[in-house]
Amino acid sequence: MQPVVLVTGASSGIGSALCKRLLQEDAGVRLCLACRSMQKAAATKAVLLATHPAAQVTFVRLDVSSLESVLRAASEIQRRFQRLDYLFLNAGTMPNTHVNFKALISGLFSGKAVHMLSTAEGLLTQEDCITADGLQAVFETNLFGHFILIRQLEPLLCCLEKPSLLIWTSSSNARKSAFSLADYQHSKGKESYSSSKYAIDLASVALNKHFNKQIRFFTKSYTLTPYNGAEAQVWLLKQKPESLDALMKYHSCTSPMGKNYVESQKMDVEEETTEIFYQKLLELEKHVLARLNAPFSPK
């Protein structure tokens, strides 16, 4: 059967580049673009069909910073499809960043200069805000909106003998030092992006533990250009899930000569922490869905 692929954040950046590369790999996939802007989604579809006129491309409105939008999109996706073979979670946000010049100057004259410049640790600060759902915007957009989407789409992801493959875009900027279980929405910090990306790493490990037989979750990080940034996603698409390590992050890399390749790196996570965080996400899910009078799965 033709694989069914859903891509969030598909109208720009890495999501758009990924859609192009997916059709280059297999023009027969049934591709669904999940985008916040229907105008941009239609434009992306037109570009894809210009090079692959026979491709099956549809789109659905999805704003992961709005739980009502997530629930509507999940309902629409379940109405259209009987299964999802691949789910690529790319939608996200990085708030306005400010350079911490004091940290920059002190870091340049320390032994951690290369590490600081390559990871931006302690170098960038960000201002977050609150969404209409009462959640921190970066946390909801980068992590929780997708978490609710995954939970709502379980019937489509868990219905096959062959595990569905879910690939969640993380970042090399995902740092343990920026995350706190006591403040997992990062309401009190200044590195909300890094915290949210580390939270993705934690969530992916926990989800793998709970759904290993039905769904396989993997994270990848982004580099240089959207096309290059999709390298690990395309590579993961071709791998057998059972051959991959759920505790590894798969990085899209580009050599100085311009050659794309994939590099694996063990995530800096503790399985006990992943489980505690997963339970916190379930508690938050129960709370917000009850407030929205939305269907809730106790699994």
mmCIF file of C-alpha atoms in Angstrom:
data_model
loop_
_atom_site.group_PDB
_atom_site.id
_atom_site.type_symbol
_atom_site.label_atom_id
_atom_site.label_comp_id
_atom_site.label_asym_id
_atom_site.label_seq_id
_atom_site.Cartn_x
_atom_site.Cartn_y
_atom_site.Cartn_z
ATOM 1 C CA MET A 1 0.000 0.000 0.000
ATOM 2 C CA GLN A 2 1.071 3.573 -0.565
ATOM 3 C CA PRO A 3 2.693 5.010 2.579
ATOM 4 C CA VAL A 4 0.728 7.776 4.278
ATOM 5 C CA VAL A 5 2.951 10.627 5.491
ATOM 6 C CA LEU A 6 1.971 13.612 7.640
ATOM 7 C CA VAL A 7 4.381 16.541 7.962
ATOM 8 C CA THR A 8 3.783 19.409 10.399
ATOM 9 C CA GLY A 9 5.245 22.812 9.636
ATOM 10 C CA ALA A 10 5.287 21.779 5.974
ATOM 11 C CA SER A 11 4.897 25.192 4.339
ATOM 12 C CA SER A 12 8.353 26.599 5.050
ATOM 13 C CA GLY A 13 11.898 25.811 6.085
ATOM 14 C CA ILE A 14 12.862 22.239 6.800
ATOM 15 C CA GLY A 15 9.253 21.014 6.517
ATOM 16 C CA SER A 16 8.898 22.286 2.954
ATOM 17 C CA ALA A 17 12.325 20.944 1.976
ATOM 18 C CA LEU A 18 11.456 17.587 3.502
ATOM 19 C CA CYS A 19 8.259 17.320 1.452
ATOM 20 C CA LYS A 20 10.240 17.907 -1.736
ATOM 21 C CA ARG A 21 12.777 15.273 -0.759
ATOM 22 C CA LEU A 22 10.085 12.763 0.227
ATOM 23 C CA LEU A 23 8.529 12.986 -3.230
ATOM 24 C CA GLN A 24 11.973 12.671 -4.804
ATOM 25 C CA GLU A 25 12.432 9.446 -2.864
ATOM 26 C CA ASP A 26 8.956 8.088 -3.591
ATOM 27 C CA ALA A 27 6.468 10.048 -5.690
ATOM 28 C CA GLY A 28 3.792 7.511 -4.736
ATOM 29 C CA VAL A 29 3.482 8.503 -1.079
ATOM 30 C CA ARG A 30 0.231 10.023 0.145
ATOM 31 C CA LEU A 31 1.516 13.285 1.572
ATOM 32 C CA CYS A 32 -0.478 15.486 3.960
ATOM 33 C CA LEU A 33 0.828 18.953 4.783
ATOM 34 C CA ALA A 34 -0.164 20.150 8.262
ATOM 35 C CA CYS A 35 0.253 23.933 8.269
ATOM 36 C CA ARG A 36 -0.908 26.959 10.212
ATOM 37 C CA SER A 37 -1.529 29.039 7.063
ATOM 38 C CA MET A 38 -3.796 27.534 4.417
ATOM 39 C CA GLN A 39 -2.542 30.063 1.865
ATOM 40 C CA LYS A 40 1.051 28.929 2.378
ATOM 41 C CA ALA A 41 -0.033 25.289 2.381
ATOM 42 C CA ALA A 42 -1.752 25.733 -0.982
ATOM 43 C CA ALA A 43 1.350 27.458 -2.373
ATOM 44 C CA THR A 44 3.573 24.613 -1.120
ATOM 45 C CA LYS A 45 1.249 22.047 -2.665
ATOM 46 C CA ALA A 46 1.407 23.873 -6.000
ATOM 47 C CA VAL A 47 5.208 23.856 -5.935
ATOM 48 C CA LEU A 48 5.275 20.130 -5.161
ATOM 49 C CA LEU A 49 2.789 19.306 -7.925
ATOM 50 C CA ALA A 50 4.764 21.385 -10.432
ATOM 51 C CA THR A 51 7.573 18.816 -10.249
ATOM 52 C CA HIS A 52 5.440 15.788 -9.328
ATOM 53 C CA PRO A 53 2.071 16.341 -11.066
ATOM 54 C CA ALA A 54 0.765 12.863 -10.218
ATOM 55 C CA ALA A 55 1.579 13.125 -6.520
ATOM 56 C CA GLN A 56 -1.179 12.751 -3.933
ATOM 57 C CA VAL A 57 -0.806 15.903 -1.828
ATOM 58 C CA THR A 58 -3.404 17.272 0.575
ATOM 59 C CA PHE A 59 -3.242 19.702 3.474
ATOM 60 C CA VAL A 60 -4.908 20.341 6.804
ATOM 61 C CA ARG A 61 -4.882 23.399 9.044
ATOM 62 C CA LEU A 62 -2.803 22.857 12.173
ATOM 63 C CA ASP A 63 -1.532 25.435 14.642
ATOM 64 C CA VAL A 64 0.358 23.586 17.368
ATOM 65 C CA SER A 65 0.246 26.678 19.592
ATOM 66 C CA SER A 66 -3.540 26.220 19.868
ATOM 67 C CA LEU A 67 -4.972 23.060 21.423
ATOM 68 C CA GLU A 68 -8.357 23.664 19.786
ATOM 69 C CA SER A 69 -6.585 23.712 16.408
ATOM 70 C CA VAL A 70 -4.679 20.531 17.278
ATOM 71 C CA LEU A 71 -7.889 18.722 18.228
ATOM 72 C CA ARG A 72 -9.698 19.864 15.068
ATOM 73 C CA ALA A 73 -6.767 18.817 12.895
ATOM 74 C CA ALA A 74 -6.513 15.407 14.588
ATOM 75 C CA SER A 75 -10.229 14.818 14.029
ATOM 76 C CA GLU A 76 -9.916 15.795 10.364
ATOM 77 C CA ILE A 77 -6.860 13.580 9.852
ATOM 78 C CA GLN A 78 -8.675 10.605 11.398
ATOM 79 C CA ARG A 79 -11.624 11.254 9.089
ATOM 80 C CA ARG A 80 -9.405 11.227 5.986
ATOM 81 C CA PHE A 81 -6.988 8.396 6.728
ATOM 82 C CA GLN A 82 -7.168 4.893 8.141
ATOM 83 C CA ARG A 83 -3.507 4.872 9.137
ATOM 84 C CA LEU A 84 -0.346 6.975 9.295
ATOM 85 C CA ASP A 85 2.901 5.287 8.332
ATOM 86 C CA TYR A 86 5.163 8.264 8.970
ATOM 87 C CA LEU A 87 4.654 11.338 11.129
ATOM 88 C CA PHE A 88 7.257 14.114 10.861
ATOM 89 C CA LEU A 89 6.975 16.761 13.585
ATOM 90 C CA ASN A 90 8.746 19.881 12.319
ATOM 91 C CA ALA A 91 6.525 22.792 13.343
ATOM 92 C CA GLY A 92 8.061 24.987 15.986
ATOM 93 C CA THR A 93 9.091 28.436 17.043
ATOM 94 C CA MET A 94 12.126 30.265 18.335
ATOM 95 C CA PRO A 95 11.268 33.509 20.149
ATOM 96 C CA ASN A 96 13.175 36.726 19.628
ATOM 97 C CA THR A 97 16.668 36.149 20.892
ATOM 98 C CA HIS A 98 19.118 38.537 22.507
ATOM 99 C CA VAL A 99 22.856 38.056 22.786
ATOM 100 C CA ASN A 100 24.232 37.984 26.301
ATOM 101 C CA PHE A 101 27.342 40.050 25.573
ATOM 102 C CA LYS A 102 28.742 39.564 29.049
ATOM 103 C CA ALA A 103 28.601 35.777 28.593
ATOM 104 C CA LEU A 104 30.046 36.121 25.078
ATOM 105 C CA ILE A 105 33.078 38.126 26.184
ATOM 106 C CA SER A 106 33.849 35.907 29.175
ATOM 107 C CA GLY A 107 33.308 32.770 27.082
ATOM 108 C CA LEU A 108 35.704 33.846 24.342
ATOM 109 C CA PHE A 109 38.529 33.954 26.862
ATOM 110 C CA SER A 110 37.700 30.618 28.456
ATOM 111 C CA GLY A 111 38.342 27.022 27.520
ATOM 112 C CA LYS A 112 34.686 26.654 26.545
ATOM 113 C CA ALA A 113 34.672 29.097 23.629
ATOM 114 C CA VAL A 114 34.183 26.457 20.910
ATOM 115 C CA HIS A 115 31.440 24.724 22.891
ATOM 116 C CA MET A 116 29.669 28.026 23.568
ATOM 117 C CA LEU A 117 29.765 29.142 19.936
ATOM 118 C CA SER A 118 28.623 25.759 18.603
ATOM 119 C CA THR A 119 25.754 25.250 21.055
ATOM 120 C CA ALA A 120 24.941 28.873 22.047
ATOM 121 C CA GLU A 121 24.897 27.703 25.670
ATOM 122 C CA GLY A 122 24.483 30.736 27.901
ATOM 123 C CA LEU A 123 24.906 33.007 24.875
ATOM 124 C CA LEU A 124 21.312 33.624 23.797
ATOM 125 C CA THR A 125 18.381 34.662 25.944
ATOM 126 C CA GLN A 126 14.748 34.689 24.847
ATOM 127 C CA GLU A 127 11.493 36.333 25.872
ATOM 128 C CA ASP A 128 8.547 33.929 25.981
ATOM 129 C CA CYS A 129 4.812 34.670 26.274
ATOM 130 C CA ILE A 130 1.558 32.965 27.290
ATOM 131 C CA THR A 131 -0.831 31.411 24.755
ATOM 132 C CA ALA A 132 -4.629 31.492 24.785
ATOM 133 C CA ASP A 133 -4.438 28.059 26.443
ATOM 134 C CA GLY A 134 -2.574 29.564 29.388
ATOM 135 C CA LEU A 135 0.659 27.752 28.533
ATOM 136 C CA GLN A 136 4.139 29.012 27.749
ATOM 137 C CA ALA A 137 4.177 29.622 23.993
ATOM 138 C CA VAL A 138 7.492 27.929 23.174
ATOM 139 C CA PHE A 139 6.645 24.884 25.294
ATOM 140 C CA GLU A 140 3.215 24.501 23.694
ATOM 141 C CA THR A 141 4.381 25.125 20.133
ATOM 142 C CA ASN A 142 7.535 23.032 20.152
ATOM 143 C CA LEU A 143 6.424 20.209 22.426
ATOM 144 C CA PHE A 144 2.975 20.042 24.005
ATOM 145 C CA GLY A 145 0.887 20.736 20.902
ATOM 146 C CA HIS A 146 2.695 17.890 19.161
ATOM 147 C CA PHE A 147 2.326 15.661 22.224
ATOM 148 C CA ILE A 148 -1.451 16.139 22.152
ATOM 149 C CA LEU A 149 -1.451 15.491 18.390
ATOM 150 C CA ILE A 150 0.395 12.202 18.887
ATOM 151 C CA ARG A 151 -2.011 11.118 21.619
ATOM 152 C CA GLN A 152 -5.053 12.015 19.524
ATOM 153 C CA LEU A 153 -3.688 10.161 16.488
ATOM 154 C CA GLU A 154 -2.877 6.954 18.353
ATOM 155 C CA PRO A 155 -5.622 5.002 16.514
ATOM 156 C CA LEU A 156 -3.888 5.746 13.207
ATOM 157 C CA LEU A 157 -0.387 5.158 14.536
ATOM 158 C CA CYS A 158 -1.023 1.932 16.437
ATOM 159 C CA CYS A 159 -3.217 0.016 14.013
ATOM 160 C CA LEU A 160 -0.523 -1.675 11.918
ATOM 161 C CA GLU A 161 1.507 -4.828 12.393
ATOM 162 C CA LYS A 162 4.437 -2.758 11.149
ATOM 163 C CA PRO A 163 5.288 0.049 13.619
ATOM 164 C CA SER A 164 4.588 3.589 12.475
ATOM 165 C CA LEU A 165 7.655 5.809 12.425
ATOM 166 C CA LEU A 166 7.538 9.192 14.140
ATOM 167 C CA ILE A 167 10.433 11.599 13.671
ATOM 168 C CA TRP A 168 10.527 14.687 15.874
ATOM 169 C CA THR A 169 12.833 17.599 15.030
ATOM 170 C CA SER A 170 14.967 18.434 18.038
ATOM 171 C CA SER A 171 18.151 20.526 18.032
ATOM 172 C CA SER A 172 21.817 20.427 18.946
ATOM 173 C CA ASN A 173 20.824 23.310 21.237
ATOM 174 C CA ALA A 174 18.763 20.905 23.369
ATOM 175 C CA ARG A 175 20.599 21.167 26.673
ATOM 176 C CA LYS A 176 19.975 19.456 29.973
ATOM 177 C CA SER A 177 21.148 22.532 31.873
ATOM 178 C CA ALA A 178 18.327 24.624 30.399
ATOM 179 C CA PHE A 179 15.570 22.225 31.509
ATOM 180 C CA SER A 180 13.977 21.725 34.913
ATOM 181 C CA LEU A 181 11.275 19.241 35.897
ATOM 182 C CA ALA A 182 10.072 21.768 38.468
ATOM 183 C CA ASP A 183 9.568 24.341 35.687
ATOM 184 C CA TYR A 184 9.200 22.193 32.575
ATOM 185 C CA GLN A 185 7.346 24.958 30.703
ATOM 186 C CA HIS A 186 10.367 27.208 31.390
ATOM 187 C CA SER A 187 8.259 30.082 32.682
ATOM 188 C CA LYS A 188 11.060 31.365 34.893
ATOM 189 C CA GLY A 189 14.016 30.953 32.547
ATOM 190 C CA LYS A 190 15.506 32.750 29.562
ATOM 191 C CA GLU A 191 16.364 29.756 27.358
ATOM 192 C CA SER A 192 12.902 28.505 26.448
ATOM 193 C CA TYR A 193 13.956 27.161 23.045
ATOM 194 C CA SER A 194 16.755 25.009 24.420
ATOM 195 C CA SER A 195 14.493 23.806 27.237
ATOM 196 C CA SER A 196 11.707 22.843 24.827
ATOM 197 C CA LYS A 197 14.078 20.929 22.574
ATOM 198 C CA TYR A 198 15.541 19.010 25.500
ATOM 199 C CA ALA A 199 11.960 18.263 26.564
ATOM 200 C CA ILE A 200 11.411 16.746 23.103
ATOM 201 C CA ASP A 201 14.355 14.418 23.725
ATOM 202 C CA LEU A 202 12.857 13.353 27.064
ATOM 203 C CA ALA A 203 9.383 12.871 25.617
ATOM 204 C CA SER A 204 10.615 10.810 22.670
ATOM 205 C CA VAL A 205 12.423 8.362 24.966
ATOM 206 C CA ALA A 206 9.370 8.011 27.228
ATOM 207 C CA LEU A 207 7.008 7.555 24.288
ATOM 208 C CA ASN A 208 9.259 4.872 22.858
ATOM 209 C CA LYS A 209 9.078 3.018 26.161
ATOM 210 C CA HIS A 210 5.278 3.116 26.269
ATOM 211 C CA PHE A 211 4.529 2.526 22.574
ATOM 212 C CA ASN A 212 7.568 0.607 21.358
ATOM 213 C CA LYS A 213 5.570 -2.177 19.692
ATOM 214 C CA GLN A 214 3.226 0.164 17.807
ATOM 215 C CA ILE A 215 5.192 3.356 17.179
ATOM 216 C CA ARG A 216 8.890 4.151 17.005
ATOM 217 C CA PHE A 217 9.996 7.681 17.931
ATOM 218 C CA PHE A 218 13.264 9.260 16.855
ATOM 219 C CA THR A 219 14.685 12.758 17.123
ATOM 220 C CA LYS A 220 16.911 14.599 14.717
ATOM 221 C CA SER A 221 18.579 17.996 14.691
ATOM 222 C CA TYR A 222 18.808 20.693 12.073
ATOM 223 C CA THR A 223 21.762 22.211 10.222
ATOM 224 C CA LEU A 224 22.635 24.955 7.718
ATOM 225 C CA THR A 225 19.925 24.936 5.022
ATOM 226 C CA PRO A 226 16.431 23.412 4.989
ATOM 227 C CA TYR A 227 17.500 20.896 2.327
ATOM 228 C CA ASN A 228 20.548 19.810 4.330
ATOM 229 C CA GLY A 229 18.517 19.847 7.526
ATOM 230 C CA ALA A 230 16.193 17.194 6.131
ATOM 231 C CA GLU A 231 19.080 14.746 5.585
ATOM 232 C CA ALA A 232 18.558 12.782 8.806
ATOM 233 C CA GLN A 233 14.809 12.609 8.265
ATOM 234 C CA VAL A 234 15.222 11.157 4.787
ATOM 235 C CA TRP A 235 17.869 8.755 6.107
ATOM 236 C CA LEU A 236 15.590 7.619 8.944
ATOM 237 C CA LEU A 237 12.819 7.030 6.439
ATOM 238 C CA LYS A 238 14.948 4.311 4.837
ATOM 239 C CA GLN A 239 16.002 2.546 8.042
ATOM 240 C CA LYS A 240 14.405 -0.422 9.739
ATOM 241 C CA PRO A 241 13.030 0.911 13.057
ATOM 242 C CA GLU A 242 14.281 -2.120 14.969
ATOM 243 C CA SER A 243 17.847 -1.329 13.862
ATOM 244 C CA LEU A 244 17.789 2.119 15.474
ATOM 245 C CA ASP A 245 18.558 3.105 19.045
ATOM 246 C CA ALA A 246 15.800 5.102 20.752
ATOM 247 C CA LEU A 247 18.385 6.759 23.012
ATOM 248 C CA MET A 248 20.258 8.199 20.041
ATOM 249 C CA LYS A 249 19.675 11.512 18.320
ATOM 250 C CA TYR A 250 20.331 11.511 14.585
ATOM 251 C CA HIS A 251 21.958 14.730 13.379
ATOM 252 C CA SER A 252 21.810 16.180 9.874
ATOM 253 C CA CYS A 253 25.377 17.212 9.077
ATOM 254 C CA THR A 254 27.204 18.828 6.184
ATOM 255 C CA SER A 255 30.928 18.422 5.559
ATOM 256 C CA PRO A 256 33.206 21.366 4.623
ATOM 257 C CA MET A 257 33.018 20.046 1.057
ATOM 258 C CA GLY A 258 29.227 20.335 1.069
ATOM 259 C CA LYS A 259 28.420 16.637 1.418
ATOM 260 C CA ASN A 260 25.421 15.749 3.556
ATOM 261 C CA TYR A 261 25.644 12.914 6.061
ATOM 262 C CA VAL A 262 24.009 11.652 9.262
ATOM 263 C CA GLU A 263 25.751 11.400 12.605
ATOM 264 C CA SER A 264 24.321 9.705 15.686
ATOM 265 C CA GLN A 265 24.910 10.933 19.220
ATOM 266 C CA LYS A 266 23.618 9.532 22.492
ATOM 267 C CA MET A 267 21.102 11.838 24.156
ATOM 268 C CA ASP A 268 21.993 13.267 27.550
ATOM 269 C CA VAL A 269 18.877 11.910 29.265
ATOM 270 C CA GLU A 270 18.116 9.737 32.278
ATOM 271 C CA GLU A 271 15.292 7.242 31.799
ATOM 272 C CA GLU A 272 13.914 7.962 35.267
ATOM 273 C CA THR A 273 13.600 11.635 34.336
ATOM 274 C CA THR A 274 11.897 10.774 31.048
ATOM 275 C CA GLU A 275 9.225 8.801 32.893
ATOM 276 C CA ILE A 276 8.611 11.539 35.466
ATOM 277 C CA PHE A 277 8.307 14.105 32.682
ATOM 278 C CA TYR A 278 5.973 11.843 30.702
ATOM 279 C CA GLN A 279 3.656 11.544 33.697
ATOM 280 C CA LYS A 280 3.678 15.336 34.068
ATOM 281 C CA LEU A 281 2.673 15.678 30.415
ATOM 282 C CA LEU A 282 -0.171 13.204 30.944
ATOM 283 C CA GLU A 283 -1.381 15.178 33.946
ATOM 284 C CA LEU A 284 -1.296 18.410 31.961
ATOM 285 C CA GLU A 285 -3.058 16.713 29.054
ATOM 286 C CA LYS A 286 -5.875 15.559 31.350
ATOM 287 C CA HIS A 287 -6.253 19.052 32.780
ATOM 288 C CA VAL A 288 -6.350 20.994 29.506
ATOM 289 C CA LEU A 289 -8.571 18.506 27.667
ATOM 290 C CA ALA A 290 -11.066 18.523 30.524
ATOM 291 C CA ARG A 291 -11.154 22.304 30.281
ATOM 292 C CA LEU A 292 -11.829 22.039 26.534
ATOM 293 C CA ASN A 293 -14.378 19.204 26.983
ATOM 294 C CA ALA A 294 -12.258 17.175 24.572
ATOM 295 C CA PRO A 295 -11.942 13.378 24.388
ATOM 296 C CA PHE A 296 -9.250 12.009 26.651
ATOM 297 C CA SER A 297 -7.421 8.689 26.405
ATOM 298 C CA PRO A 298 -6.412 7.347 29.840
ATOM 299 C CA LYS A 299 -3.697 5.117 28.346
#
